[in-house]
PDB file of C-alpha atoms and ligand atoms in Angstrom:
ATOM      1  CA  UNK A 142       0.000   0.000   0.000  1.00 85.00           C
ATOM      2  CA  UNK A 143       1.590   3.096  -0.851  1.00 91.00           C
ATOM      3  CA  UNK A 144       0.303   5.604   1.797  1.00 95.00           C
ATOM      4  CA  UNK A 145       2.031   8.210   0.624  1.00 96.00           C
ATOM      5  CA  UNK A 146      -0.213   8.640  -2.483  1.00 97.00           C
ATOM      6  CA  UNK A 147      -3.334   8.395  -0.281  1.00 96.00           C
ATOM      7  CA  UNK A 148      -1.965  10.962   1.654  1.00 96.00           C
ATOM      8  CA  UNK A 149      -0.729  13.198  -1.383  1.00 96.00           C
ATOM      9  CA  UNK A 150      -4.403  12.582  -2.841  1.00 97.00           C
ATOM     10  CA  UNK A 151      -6.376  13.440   0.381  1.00 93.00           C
ATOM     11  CA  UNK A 152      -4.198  16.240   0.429  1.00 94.00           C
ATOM     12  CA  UNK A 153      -4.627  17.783  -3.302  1.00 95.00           C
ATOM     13  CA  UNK A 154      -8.626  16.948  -2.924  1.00 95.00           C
ATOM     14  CA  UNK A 155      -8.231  14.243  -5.703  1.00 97.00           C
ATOM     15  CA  UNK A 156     -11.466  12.525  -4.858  1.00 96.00           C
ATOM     16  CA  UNK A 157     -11.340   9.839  -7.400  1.00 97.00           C
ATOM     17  CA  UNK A 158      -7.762   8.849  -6.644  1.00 97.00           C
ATOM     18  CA  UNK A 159      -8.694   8.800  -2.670  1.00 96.00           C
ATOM     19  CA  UNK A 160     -11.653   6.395  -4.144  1.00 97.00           C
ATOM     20  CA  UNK A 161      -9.590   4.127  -5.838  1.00 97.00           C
ATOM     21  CA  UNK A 162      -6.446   3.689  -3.465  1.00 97.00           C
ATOM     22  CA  UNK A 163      -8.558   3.188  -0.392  1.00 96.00           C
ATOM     23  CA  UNK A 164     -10.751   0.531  -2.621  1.00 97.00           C
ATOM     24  CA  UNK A 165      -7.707  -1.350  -3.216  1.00 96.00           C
ATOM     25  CA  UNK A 166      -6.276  -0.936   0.194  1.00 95.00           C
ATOM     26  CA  UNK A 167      -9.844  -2.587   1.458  1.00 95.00           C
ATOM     27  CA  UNK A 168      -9.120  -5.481  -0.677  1.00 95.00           C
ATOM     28  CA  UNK A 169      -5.587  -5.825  -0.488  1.00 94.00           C
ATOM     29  CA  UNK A 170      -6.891  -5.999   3.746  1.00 93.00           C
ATOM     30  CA  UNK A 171      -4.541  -3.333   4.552  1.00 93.00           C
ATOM     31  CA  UNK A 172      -5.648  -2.315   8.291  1.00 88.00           C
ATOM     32  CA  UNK A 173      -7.757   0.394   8.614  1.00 85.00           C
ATOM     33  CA  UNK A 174      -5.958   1.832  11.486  1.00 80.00           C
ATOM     34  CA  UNK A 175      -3.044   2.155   9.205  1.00 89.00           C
ATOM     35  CA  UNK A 176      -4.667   3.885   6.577  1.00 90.00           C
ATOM     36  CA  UNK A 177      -5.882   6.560   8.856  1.00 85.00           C
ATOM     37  CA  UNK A 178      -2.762   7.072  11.452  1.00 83.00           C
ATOM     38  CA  UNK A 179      -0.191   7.035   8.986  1.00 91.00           C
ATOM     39  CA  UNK A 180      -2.097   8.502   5.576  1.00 92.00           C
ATOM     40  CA  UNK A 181      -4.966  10.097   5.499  1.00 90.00           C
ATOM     41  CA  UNK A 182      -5.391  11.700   8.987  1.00 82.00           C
ATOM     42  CA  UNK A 183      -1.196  13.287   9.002  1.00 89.00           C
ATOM     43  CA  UNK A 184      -2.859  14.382   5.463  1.00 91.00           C
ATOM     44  CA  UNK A 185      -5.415  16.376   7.180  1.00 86.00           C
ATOM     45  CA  UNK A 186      -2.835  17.754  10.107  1.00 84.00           C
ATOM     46  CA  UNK A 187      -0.893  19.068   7.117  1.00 91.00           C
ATOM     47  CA  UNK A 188      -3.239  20.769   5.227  1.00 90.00           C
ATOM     48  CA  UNK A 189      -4.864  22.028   8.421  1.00 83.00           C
ATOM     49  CA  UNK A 190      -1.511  23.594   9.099  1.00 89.00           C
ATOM     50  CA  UNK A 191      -0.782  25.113   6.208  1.00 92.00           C
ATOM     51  CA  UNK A 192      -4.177  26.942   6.402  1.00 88.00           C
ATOM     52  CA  UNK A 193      -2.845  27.881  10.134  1.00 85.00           C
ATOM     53  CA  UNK A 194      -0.150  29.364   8.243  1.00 93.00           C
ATOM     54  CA  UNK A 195      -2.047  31.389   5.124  1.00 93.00           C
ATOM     55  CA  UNK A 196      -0.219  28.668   2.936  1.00 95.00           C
ATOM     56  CA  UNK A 197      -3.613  27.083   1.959  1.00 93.00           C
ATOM     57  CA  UNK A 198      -6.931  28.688   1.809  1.00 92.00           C
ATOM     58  CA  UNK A 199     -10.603  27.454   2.507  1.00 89.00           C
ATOM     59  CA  UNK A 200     -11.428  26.229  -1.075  1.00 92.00           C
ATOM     60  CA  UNK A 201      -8.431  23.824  -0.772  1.00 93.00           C
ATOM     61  CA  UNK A 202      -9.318  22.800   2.915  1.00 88.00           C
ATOM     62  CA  UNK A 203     -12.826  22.223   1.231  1.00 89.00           C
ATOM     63  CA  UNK A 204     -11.546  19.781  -1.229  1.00 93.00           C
ATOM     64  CA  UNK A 205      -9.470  17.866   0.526  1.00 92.00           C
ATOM     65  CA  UNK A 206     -12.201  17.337   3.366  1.00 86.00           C
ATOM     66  CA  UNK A 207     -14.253  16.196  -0.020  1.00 89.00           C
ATOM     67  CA  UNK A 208     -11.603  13.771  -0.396  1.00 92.00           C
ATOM     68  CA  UNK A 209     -11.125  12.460   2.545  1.00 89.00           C
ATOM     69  CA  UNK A 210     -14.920  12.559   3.253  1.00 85.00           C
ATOM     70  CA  UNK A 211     -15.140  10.037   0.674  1.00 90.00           C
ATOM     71  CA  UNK A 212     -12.161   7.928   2.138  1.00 90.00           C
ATOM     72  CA  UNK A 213     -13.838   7.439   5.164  1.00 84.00           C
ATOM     73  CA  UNK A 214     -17.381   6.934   3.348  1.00 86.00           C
ATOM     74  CA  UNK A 215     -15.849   3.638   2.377  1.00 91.00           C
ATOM     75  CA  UNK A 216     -13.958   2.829   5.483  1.00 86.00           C
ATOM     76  CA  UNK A 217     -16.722   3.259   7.795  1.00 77.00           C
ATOM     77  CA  UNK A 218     -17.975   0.096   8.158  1.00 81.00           C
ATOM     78  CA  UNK A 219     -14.168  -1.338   8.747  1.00 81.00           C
ATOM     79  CA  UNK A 220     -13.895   1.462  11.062  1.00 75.00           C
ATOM     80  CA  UNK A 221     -16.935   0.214  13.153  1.00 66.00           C
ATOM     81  CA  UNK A 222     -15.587  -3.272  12.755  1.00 72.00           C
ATOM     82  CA  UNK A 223     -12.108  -2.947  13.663  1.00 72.00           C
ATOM     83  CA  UNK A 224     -13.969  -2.055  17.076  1.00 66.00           C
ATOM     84  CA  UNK A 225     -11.537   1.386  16.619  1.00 74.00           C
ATOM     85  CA  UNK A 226     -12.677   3.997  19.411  1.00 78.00           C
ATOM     86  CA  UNK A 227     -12.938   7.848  18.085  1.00 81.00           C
ATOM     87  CA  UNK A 228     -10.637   9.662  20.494  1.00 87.00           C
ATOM     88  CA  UNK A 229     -13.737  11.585  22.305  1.00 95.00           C
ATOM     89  CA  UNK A 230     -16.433  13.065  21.487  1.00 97.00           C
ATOM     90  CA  UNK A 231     -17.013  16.805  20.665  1.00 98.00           C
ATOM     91  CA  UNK A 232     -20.173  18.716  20.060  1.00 98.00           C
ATOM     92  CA  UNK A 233     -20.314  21.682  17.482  1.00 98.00           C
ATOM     93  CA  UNK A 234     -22.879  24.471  16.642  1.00 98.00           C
ATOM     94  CA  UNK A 235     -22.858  28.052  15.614  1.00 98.00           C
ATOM     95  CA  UNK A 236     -24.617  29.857  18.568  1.00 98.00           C
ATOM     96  CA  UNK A 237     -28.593  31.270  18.582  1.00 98.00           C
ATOM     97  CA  UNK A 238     -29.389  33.936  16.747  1.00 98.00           C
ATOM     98  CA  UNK A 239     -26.440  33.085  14.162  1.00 98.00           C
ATOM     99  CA  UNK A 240     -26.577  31.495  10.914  1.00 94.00           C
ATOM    100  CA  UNK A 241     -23.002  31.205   9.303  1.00 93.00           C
ATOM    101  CA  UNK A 242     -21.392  28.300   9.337  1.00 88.00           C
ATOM    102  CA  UNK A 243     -19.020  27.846   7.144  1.00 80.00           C
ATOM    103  CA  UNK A 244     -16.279  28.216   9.776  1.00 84.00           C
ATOM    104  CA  UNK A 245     -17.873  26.075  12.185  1.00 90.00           C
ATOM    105  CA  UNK A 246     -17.821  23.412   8.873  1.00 83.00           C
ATOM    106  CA  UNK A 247     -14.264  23.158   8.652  1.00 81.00           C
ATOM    107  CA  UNK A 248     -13.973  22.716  12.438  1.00 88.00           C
ATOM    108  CA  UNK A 249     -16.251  19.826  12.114  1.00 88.00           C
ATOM    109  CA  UNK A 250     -13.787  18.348   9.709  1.00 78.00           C
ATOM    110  CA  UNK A 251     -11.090  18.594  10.992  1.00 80.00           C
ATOM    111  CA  UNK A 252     -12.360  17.373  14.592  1.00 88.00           C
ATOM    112  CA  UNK A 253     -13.003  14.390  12.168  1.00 84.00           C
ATOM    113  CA  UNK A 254      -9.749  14.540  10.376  1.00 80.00           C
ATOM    114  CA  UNK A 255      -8.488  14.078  13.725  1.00 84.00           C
ATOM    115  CA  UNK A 256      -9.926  11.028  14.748  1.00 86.00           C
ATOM    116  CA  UNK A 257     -13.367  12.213  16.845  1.00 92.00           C
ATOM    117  CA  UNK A 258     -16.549  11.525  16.679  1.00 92.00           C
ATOM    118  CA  UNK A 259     -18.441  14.789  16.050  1.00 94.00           C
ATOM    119  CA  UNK A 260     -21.736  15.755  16.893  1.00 97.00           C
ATOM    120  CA  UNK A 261     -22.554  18.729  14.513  1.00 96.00           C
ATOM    121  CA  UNK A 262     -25.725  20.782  16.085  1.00 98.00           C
ATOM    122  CA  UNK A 263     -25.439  22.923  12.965  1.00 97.00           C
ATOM    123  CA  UNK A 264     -26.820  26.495  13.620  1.00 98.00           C
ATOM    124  CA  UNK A 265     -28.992  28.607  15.924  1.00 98.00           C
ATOM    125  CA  UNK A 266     -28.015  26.232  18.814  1.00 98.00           C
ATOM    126  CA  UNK A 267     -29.921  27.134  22.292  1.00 98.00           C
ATOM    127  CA  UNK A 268     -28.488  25.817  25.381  1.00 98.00           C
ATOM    128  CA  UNK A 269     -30.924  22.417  24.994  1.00 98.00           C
ATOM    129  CA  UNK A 270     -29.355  21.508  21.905  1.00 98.00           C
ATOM    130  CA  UNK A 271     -25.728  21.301  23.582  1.00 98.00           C
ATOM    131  CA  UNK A 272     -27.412  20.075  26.385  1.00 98.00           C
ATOM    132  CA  UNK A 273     -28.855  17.247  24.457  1.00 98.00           C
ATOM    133  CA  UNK A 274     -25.474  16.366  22.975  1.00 98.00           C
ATOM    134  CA  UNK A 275     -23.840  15.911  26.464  1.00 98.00           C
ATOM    135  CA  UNK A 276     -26.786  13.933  27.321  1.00 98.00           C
ATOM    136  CA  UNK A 277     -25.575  12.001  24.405  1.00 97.00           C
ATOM    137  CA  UNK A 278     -21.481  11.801  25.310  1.00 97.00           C
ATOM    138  CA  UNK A 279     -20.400  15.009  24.279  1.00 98.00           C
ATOM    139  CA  UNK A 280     -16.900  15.907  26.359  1.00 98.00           C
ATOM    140  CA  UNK A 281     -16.304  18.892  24.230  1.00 98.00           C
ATOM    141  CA  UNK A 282     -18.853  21.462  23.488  1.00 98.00           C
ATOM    142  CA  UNK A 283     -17.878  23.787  20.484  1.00 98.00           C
ATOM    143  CA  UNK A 284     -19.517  27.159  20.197  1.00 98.00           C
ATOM    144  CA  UNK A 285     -19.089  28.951  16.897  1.00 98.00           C
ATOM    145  CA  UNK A 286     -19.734  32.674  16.579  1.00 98.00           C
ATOM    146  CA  UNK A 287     -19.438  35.288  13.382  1.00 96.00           C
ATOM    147  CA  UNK A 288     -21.604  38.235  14.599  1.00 98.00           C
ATOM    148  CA  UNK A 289     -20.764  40.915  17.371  1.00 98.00           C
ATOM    149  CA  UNK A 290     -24.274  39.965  18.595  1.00 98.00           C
ATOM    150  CA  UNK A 291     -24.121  36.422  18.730  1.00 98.00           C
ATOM    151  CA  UNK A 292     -20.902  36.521  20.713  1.00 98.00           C
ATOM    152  CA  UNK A 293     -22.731  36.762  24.314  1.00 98.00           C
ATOM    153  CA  UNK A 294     -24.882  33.702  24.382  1.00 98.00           C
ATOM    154  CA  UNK A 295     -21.266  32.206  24.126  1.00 98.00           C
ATOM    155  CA  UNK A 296     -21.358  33.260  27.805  1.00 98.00           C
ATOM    156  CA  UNK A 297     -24.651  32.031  28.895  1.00 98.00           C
ATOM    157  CA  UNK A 298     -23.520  28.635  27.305  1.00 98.00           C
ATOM    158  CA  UNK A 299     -20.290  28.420  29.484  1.00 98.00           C
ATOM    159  CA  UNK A 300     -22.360  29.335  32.290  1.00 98.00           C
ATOM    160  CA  UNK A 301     -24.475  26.609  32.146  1.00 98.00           C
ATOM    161  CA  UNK A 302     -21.903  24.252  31.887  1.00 98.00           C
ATOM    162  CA  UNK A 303     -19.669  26.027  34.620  1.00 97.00           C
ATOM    163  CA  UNK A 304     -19.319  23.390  37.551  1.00 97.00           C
ATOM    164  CA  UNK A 305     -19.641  19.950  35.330  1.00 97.00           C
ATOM    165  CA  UNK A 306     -16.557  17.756  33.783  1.00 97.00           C
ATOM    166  CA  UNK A 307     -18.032  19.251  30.111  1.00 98.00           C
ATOM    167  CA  UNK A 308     -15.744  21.704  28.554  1.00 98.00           C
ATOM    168  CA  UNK A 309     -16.648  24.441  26.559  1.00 98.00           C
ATOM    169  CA  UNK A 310     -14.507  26.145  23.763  1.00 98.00           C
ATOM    170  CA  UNK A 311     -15.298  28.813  21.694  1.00 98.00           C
ATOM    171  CA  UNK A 312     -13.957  30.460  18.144  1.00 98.00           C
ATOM    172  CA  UNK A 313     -15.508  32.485  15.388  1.00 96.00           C
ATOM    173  CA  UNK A 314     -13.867  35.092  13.252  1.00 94.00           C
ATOM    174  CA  UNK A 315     -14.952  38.242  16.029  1.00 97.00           C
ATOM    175  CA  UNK A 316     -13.703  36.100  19.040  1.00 98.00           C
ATOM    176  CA  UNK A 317     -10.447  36.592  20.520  1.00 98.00           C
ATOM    177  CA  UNK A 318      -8.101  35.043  23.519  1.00 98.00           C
ATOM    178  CA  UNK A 319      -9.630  37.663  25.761  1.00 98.00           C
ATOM    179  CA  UNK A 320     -12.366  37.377  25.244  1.00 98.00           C
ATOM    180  CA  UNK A 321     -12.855  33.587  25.841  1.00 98.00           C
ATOM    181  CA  UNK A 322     -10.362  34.684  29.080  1.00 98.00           C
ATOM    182  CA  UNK A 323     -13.227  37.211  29.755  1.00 98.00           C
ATOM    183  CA  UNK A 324     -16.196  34.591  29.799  1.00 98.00           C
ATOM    184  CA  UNK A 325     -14.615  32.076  31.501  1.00 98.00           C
ATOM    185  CA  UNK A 326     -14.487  29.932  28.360  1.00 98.00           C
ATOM    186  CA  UNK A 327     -11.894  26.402  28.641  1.00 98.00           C
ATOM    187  CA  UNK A 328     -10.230  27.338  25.347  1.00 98.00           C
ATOM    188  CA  UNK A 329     -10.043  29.459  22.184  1.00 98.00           C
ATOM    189  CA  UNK A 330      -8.937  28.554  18.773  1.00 96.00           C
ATOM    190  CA  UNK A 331      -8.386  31.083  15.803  1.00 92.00           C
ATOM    191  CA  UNK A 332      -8.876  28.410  13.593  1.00 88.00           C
ATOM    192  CA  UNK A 333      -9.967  25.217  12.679  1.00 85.00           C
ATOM    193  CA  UNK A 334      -6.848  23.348  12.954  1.00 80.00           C
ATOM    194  CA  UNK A 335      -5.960  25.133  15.591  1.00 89.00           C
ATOM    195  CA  UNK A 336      -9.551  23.777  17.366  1.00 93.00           C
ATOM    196  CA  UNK A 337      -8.679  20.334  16.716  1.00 90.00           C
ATOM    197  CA  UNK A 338      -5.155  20.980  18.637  1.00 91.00           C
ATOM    198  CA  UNK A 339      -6.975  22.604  21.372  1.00 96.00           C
ATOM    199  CA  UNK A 340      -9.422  19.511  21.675  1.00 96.00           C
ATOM    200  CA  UNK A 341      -5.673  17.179  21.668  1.00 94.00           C
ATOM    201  CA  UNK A 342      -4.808  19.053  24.694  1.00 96.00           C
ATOM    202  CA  UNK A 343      -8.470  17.782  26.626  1.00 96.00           C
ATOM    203  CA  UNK A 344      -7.548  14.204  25.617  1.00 93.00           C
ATOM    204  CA  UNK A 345      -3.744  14.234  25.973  1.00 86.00           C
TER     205      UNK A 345
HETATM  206 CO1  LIG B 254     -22.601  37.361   7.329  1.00 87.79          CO
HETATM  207  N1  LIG B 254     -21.674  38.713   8.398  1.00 87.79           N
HETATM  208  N2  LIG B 254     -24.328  38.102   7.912  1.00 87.79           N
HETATM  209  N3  LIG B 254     -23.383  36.117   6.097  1.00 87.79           N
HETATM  210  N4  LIG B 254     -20.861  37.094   6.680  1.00 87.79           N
HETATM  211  C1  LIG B 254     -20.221  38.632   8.458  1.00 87.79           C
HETATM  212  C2  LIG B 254     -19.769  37.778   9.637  1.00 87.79           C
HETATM  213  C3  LIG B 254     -19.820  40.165   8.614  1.00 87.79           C
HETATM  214  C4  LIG B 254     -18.452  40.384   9.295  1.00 87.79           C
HETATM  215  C5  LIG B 254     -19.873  40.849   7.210  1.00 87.79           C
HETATM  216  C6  LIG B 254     -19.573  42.323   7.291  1.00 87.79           C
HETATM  217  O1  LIG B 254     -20.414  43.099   7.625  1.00 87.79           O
HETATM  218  N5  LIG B 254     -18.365  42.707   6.976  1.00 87.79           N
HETATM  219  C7  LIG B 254     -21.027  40.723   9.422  1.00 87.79           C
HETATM  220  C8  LIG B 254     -20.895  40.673  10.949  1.00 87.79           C
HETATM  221  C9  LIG B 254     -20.631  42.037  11.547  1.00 87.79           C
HETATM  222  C10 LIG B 254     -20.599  41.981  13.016  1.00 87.79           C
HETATM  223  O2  LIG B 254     -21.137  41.154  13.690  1.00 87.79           O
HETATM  224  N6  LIG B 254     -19.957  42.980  13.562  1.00 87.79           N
HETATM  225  C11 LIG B 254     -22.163  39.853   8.908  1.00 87.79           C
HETATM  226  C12 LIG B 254     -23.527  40.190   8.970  1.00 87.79           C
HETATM  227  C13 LIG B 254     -23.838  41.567   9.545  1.00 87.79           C
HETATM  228  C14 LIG B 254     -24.557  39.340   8.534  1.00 87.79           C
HETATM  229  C15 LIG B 254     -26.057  39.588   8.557  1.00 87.79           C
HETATM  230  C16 LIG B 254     -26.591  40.255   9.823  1.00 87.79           C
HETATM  231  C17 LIG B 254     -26.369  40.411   7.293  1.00 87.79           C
HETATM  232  C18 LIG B 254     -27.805  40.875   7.209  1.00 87.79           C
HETATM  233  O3  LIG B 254     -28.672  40.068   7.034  1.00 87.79           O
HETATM  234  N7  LIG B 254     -27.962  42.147   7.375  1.00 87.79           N
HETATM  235  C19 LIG B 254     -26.650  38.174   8.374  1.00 87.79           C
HETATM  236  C20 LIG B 254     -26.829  37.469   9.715  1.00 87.79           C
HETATM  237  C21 LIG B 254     -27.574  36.185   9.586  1.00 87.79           C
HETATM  238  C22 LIG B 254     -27.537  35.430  10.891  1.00 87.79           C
HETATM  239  O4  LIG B 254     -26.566  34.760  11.147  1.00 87.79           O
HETATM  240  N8  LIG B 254     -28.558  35.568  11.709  1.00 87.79           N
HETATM  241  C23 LIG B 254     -25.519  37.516   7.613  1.00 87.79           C
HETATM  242  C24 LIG B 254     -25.725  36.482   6.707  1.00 87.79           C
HETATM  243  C25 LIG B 254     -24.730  35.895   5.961  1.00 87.79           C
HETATM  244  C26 LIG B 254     -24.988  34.863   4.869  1.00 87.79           C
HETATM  245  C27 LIG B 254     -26.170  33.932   5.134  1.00 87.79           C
HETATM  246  C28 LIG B 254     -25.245  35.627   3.592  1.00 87.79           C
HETATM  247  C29 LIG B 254     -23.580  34.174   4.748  1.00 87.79           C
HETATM  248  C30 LIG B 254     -23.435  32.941   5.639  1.00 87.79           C
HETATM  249  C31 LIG B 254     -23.499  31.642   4.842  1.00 87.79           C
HETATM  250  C32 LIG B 254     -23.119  30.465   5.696  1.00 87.79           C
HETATM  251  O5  LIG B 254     -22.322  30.552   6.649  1.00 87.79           O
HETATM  252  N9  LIG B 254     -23.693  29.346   5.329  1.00 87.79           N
HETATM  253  C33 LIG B 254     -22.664  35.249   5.312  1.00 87.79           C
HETATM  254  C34 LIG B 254     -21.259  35.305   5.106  1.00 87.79           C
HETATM  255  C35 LIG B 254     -20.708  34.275   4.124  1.00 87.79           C
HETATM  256  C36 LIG B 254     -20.421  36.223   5.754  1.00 87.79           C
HETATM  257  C37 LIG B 254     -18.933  36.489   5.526  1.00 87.79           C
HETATM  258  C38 LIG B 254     -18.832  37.212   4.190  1.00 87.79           C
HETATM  259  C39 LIG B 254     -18.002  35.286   5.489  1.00 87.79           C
HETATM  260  C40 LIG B 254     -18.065  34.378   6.712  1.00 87.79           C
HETATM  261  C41 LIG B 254     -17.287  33.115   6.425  1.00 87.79           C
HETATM  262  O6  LIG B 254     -17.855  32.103   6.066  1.00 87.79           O
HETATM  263  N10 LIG B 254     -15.938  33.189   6.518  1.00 87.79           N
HETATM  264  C42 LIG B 254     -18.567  37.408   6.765  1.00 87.79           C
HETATM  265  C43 LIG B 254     -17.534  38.470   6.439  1.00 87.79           C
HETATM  266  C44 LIG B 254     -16.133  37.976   6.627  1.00 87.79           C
HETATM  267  O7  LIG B 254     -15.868  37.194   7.509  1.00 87.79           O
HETATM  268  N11 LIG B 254     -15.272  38.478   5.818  1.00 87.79           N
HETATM  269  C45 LIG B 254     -19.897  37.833   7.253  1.00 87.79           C
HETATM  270  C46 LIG B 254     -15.051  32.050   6.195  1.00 87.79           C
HETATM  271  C47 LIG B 254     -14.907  31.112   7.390  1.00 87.79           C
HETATM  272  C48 LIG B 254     -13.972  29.960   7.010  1.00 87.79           C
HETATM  273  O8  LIG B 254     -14.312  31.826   8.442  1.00 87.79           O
HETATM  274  O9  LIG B 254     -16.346  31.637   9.912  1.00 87.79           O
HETATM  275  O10 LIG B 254     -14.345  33.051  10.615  1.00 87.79           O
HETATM  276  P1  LIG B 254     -14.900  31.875   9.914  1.00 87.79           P
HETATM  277  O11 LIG B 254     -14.281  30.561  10.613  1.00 87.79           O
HETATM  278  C49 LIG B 254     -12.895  30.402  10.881  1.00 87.79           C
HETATM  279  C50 LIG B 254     -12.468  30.895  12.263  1.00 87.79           C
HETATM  280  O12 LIG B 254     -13.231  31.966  12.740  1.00 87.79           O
HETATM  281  C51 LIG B 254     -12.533  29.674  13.121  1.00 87.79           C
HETATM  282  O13 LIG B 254     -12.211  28.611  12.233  1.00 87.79           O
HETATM  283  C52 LIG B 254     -12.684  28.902  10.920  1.00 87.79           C
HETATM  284  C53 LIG B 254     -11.679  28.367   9.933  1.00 87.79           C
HETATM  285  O14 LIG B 254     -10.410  28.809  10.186  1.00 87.79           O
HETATM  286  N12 LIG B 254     -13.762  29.275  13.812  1.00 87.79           N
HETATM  287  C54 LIG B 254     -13.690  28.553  14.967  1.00 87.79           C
HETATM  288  C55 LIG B 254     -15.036  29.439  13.498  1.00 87.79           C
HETATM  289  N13 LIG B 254     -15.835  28.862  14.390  1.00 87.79           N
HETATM  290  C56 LIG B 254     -15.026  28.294  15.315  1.00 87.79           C
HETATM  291  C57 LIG B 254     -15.326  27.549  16.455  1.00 87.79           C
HETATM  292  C58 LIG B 254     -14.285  27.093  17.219  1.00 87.79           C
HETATM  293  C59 LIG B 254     -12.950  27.368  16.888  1.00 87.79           C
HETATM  294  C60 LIG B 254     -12.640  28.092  15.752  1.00 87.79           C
HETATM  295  O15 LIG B 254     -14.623  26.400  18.327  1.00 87.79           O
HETATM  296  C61 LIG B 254     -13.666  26.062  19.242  1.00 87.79           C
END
């Protein structure tokens, strides 16, 4: 199996080429723990990186999470077989009142990119719909935030969580360090890569 051109393909977004290698790795029985560890998951870190660093930009980030979408599309029920544990469970949603979610997307993906299982609330979450997702085995809950208006229900959500094991982090293009310090948020990201580091550092 050469992971290297899985990676390379997850990587460039080549959905057809992710496709076919992963196909043959399936029936060449090449463990599916391999295939994500050392290919198409380091492929994800990378990218996820490089869009850390301006070096890749959101339409690439989009492809490749195509790609590797459709990578794990096949490997799913090997995944569930192999008896493979996600590394924790994270709950995502763009707060009330707020509709975008294009950023809160590529968190999603790379949450997944990074090995966890993710419950994606989409938008407009209320408290109940995070609290619902705890009820279901969220650790994490991820609040995502574009609008100067939206920000302050961030506050009401860490609130509610304030005294219980769950963890609440926060990002969103108008959301900085201070202001998560401010809140009393667990942890900021800039980023979406950078939000699937921050989750590392819950489950190190
Ligand atoms: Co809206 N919008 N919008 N909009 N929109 C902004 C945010 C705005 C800055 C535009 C502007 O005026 N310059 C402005 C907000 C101003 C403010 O609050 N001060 C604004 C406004 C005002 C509005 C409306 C009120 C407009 C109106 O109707 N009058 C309205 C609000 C609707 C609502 O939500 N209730 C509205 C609507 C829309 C559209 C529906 C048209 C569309 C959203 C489509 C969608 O998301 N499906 C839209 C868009 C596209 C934008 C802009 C142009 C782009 C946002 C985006 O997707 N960026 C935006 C202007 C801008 O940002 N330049 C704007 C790309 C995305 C990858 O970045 O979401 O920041 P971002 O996510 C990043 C990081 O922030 C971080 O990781 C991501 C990847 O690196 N991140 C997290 C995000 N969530 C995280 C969570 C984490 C960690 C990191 O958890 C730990």
């Amino acid at each position: 199996m050469d992971f290297e051109a899985l990676k390379t393909a997850v990587q460039k977004g080549r959905r057809n080429d992710v496709t076919a290698l992963v196909k043959t790795a399936i029936e060449e029985k090449v463990d599916v723990n391999d295939l994500l560890d050392r290919s198409m998951i380091p492929a994800m870190r990378e990218i996820g990186d490089r869009f850390s660093r301006n070096e890749a930009y959101v339409p690439e980030l989009l492809v490749a999470a195509r790609a590797m979408q459709a990578g794990l599309t096949l490997l799913e029920p090997l995944i569930a077989e192999s008896g493979r544990e996600p590394r924790g469970k994270i709950a995502i949603g763009t707060v009330k009142g707020d509709l975008h979610d294009i950023g809160k997307n590529l968190v999603a993906i790379m949450l997944k990119g990074a090995g966890y299982h993710v419950i994606d609330l989409g938008v407009d979450c209320d408290i109940a719909k995070y609290d619902e997702a705890v009820k279901n085995g969220a650790q994490i809950v991820a609040c995502s935030s574009l609008l100067t208006t939206t920000m302050p229900y961030m506050k009401e959500v860490v609130e509610h969580f304030r005294g219980t094991p769950v963890k609440v982090i926060i990002g969103g293009a108008p959301i900085t360090q201070e202001y998560a310090n401010e809140i009393g948020a667990d942890g900021y990201s800039s980023d979406a890569n950078g939000a699937a580091k921050l989750v590392d550092t819950f489950f190190a």
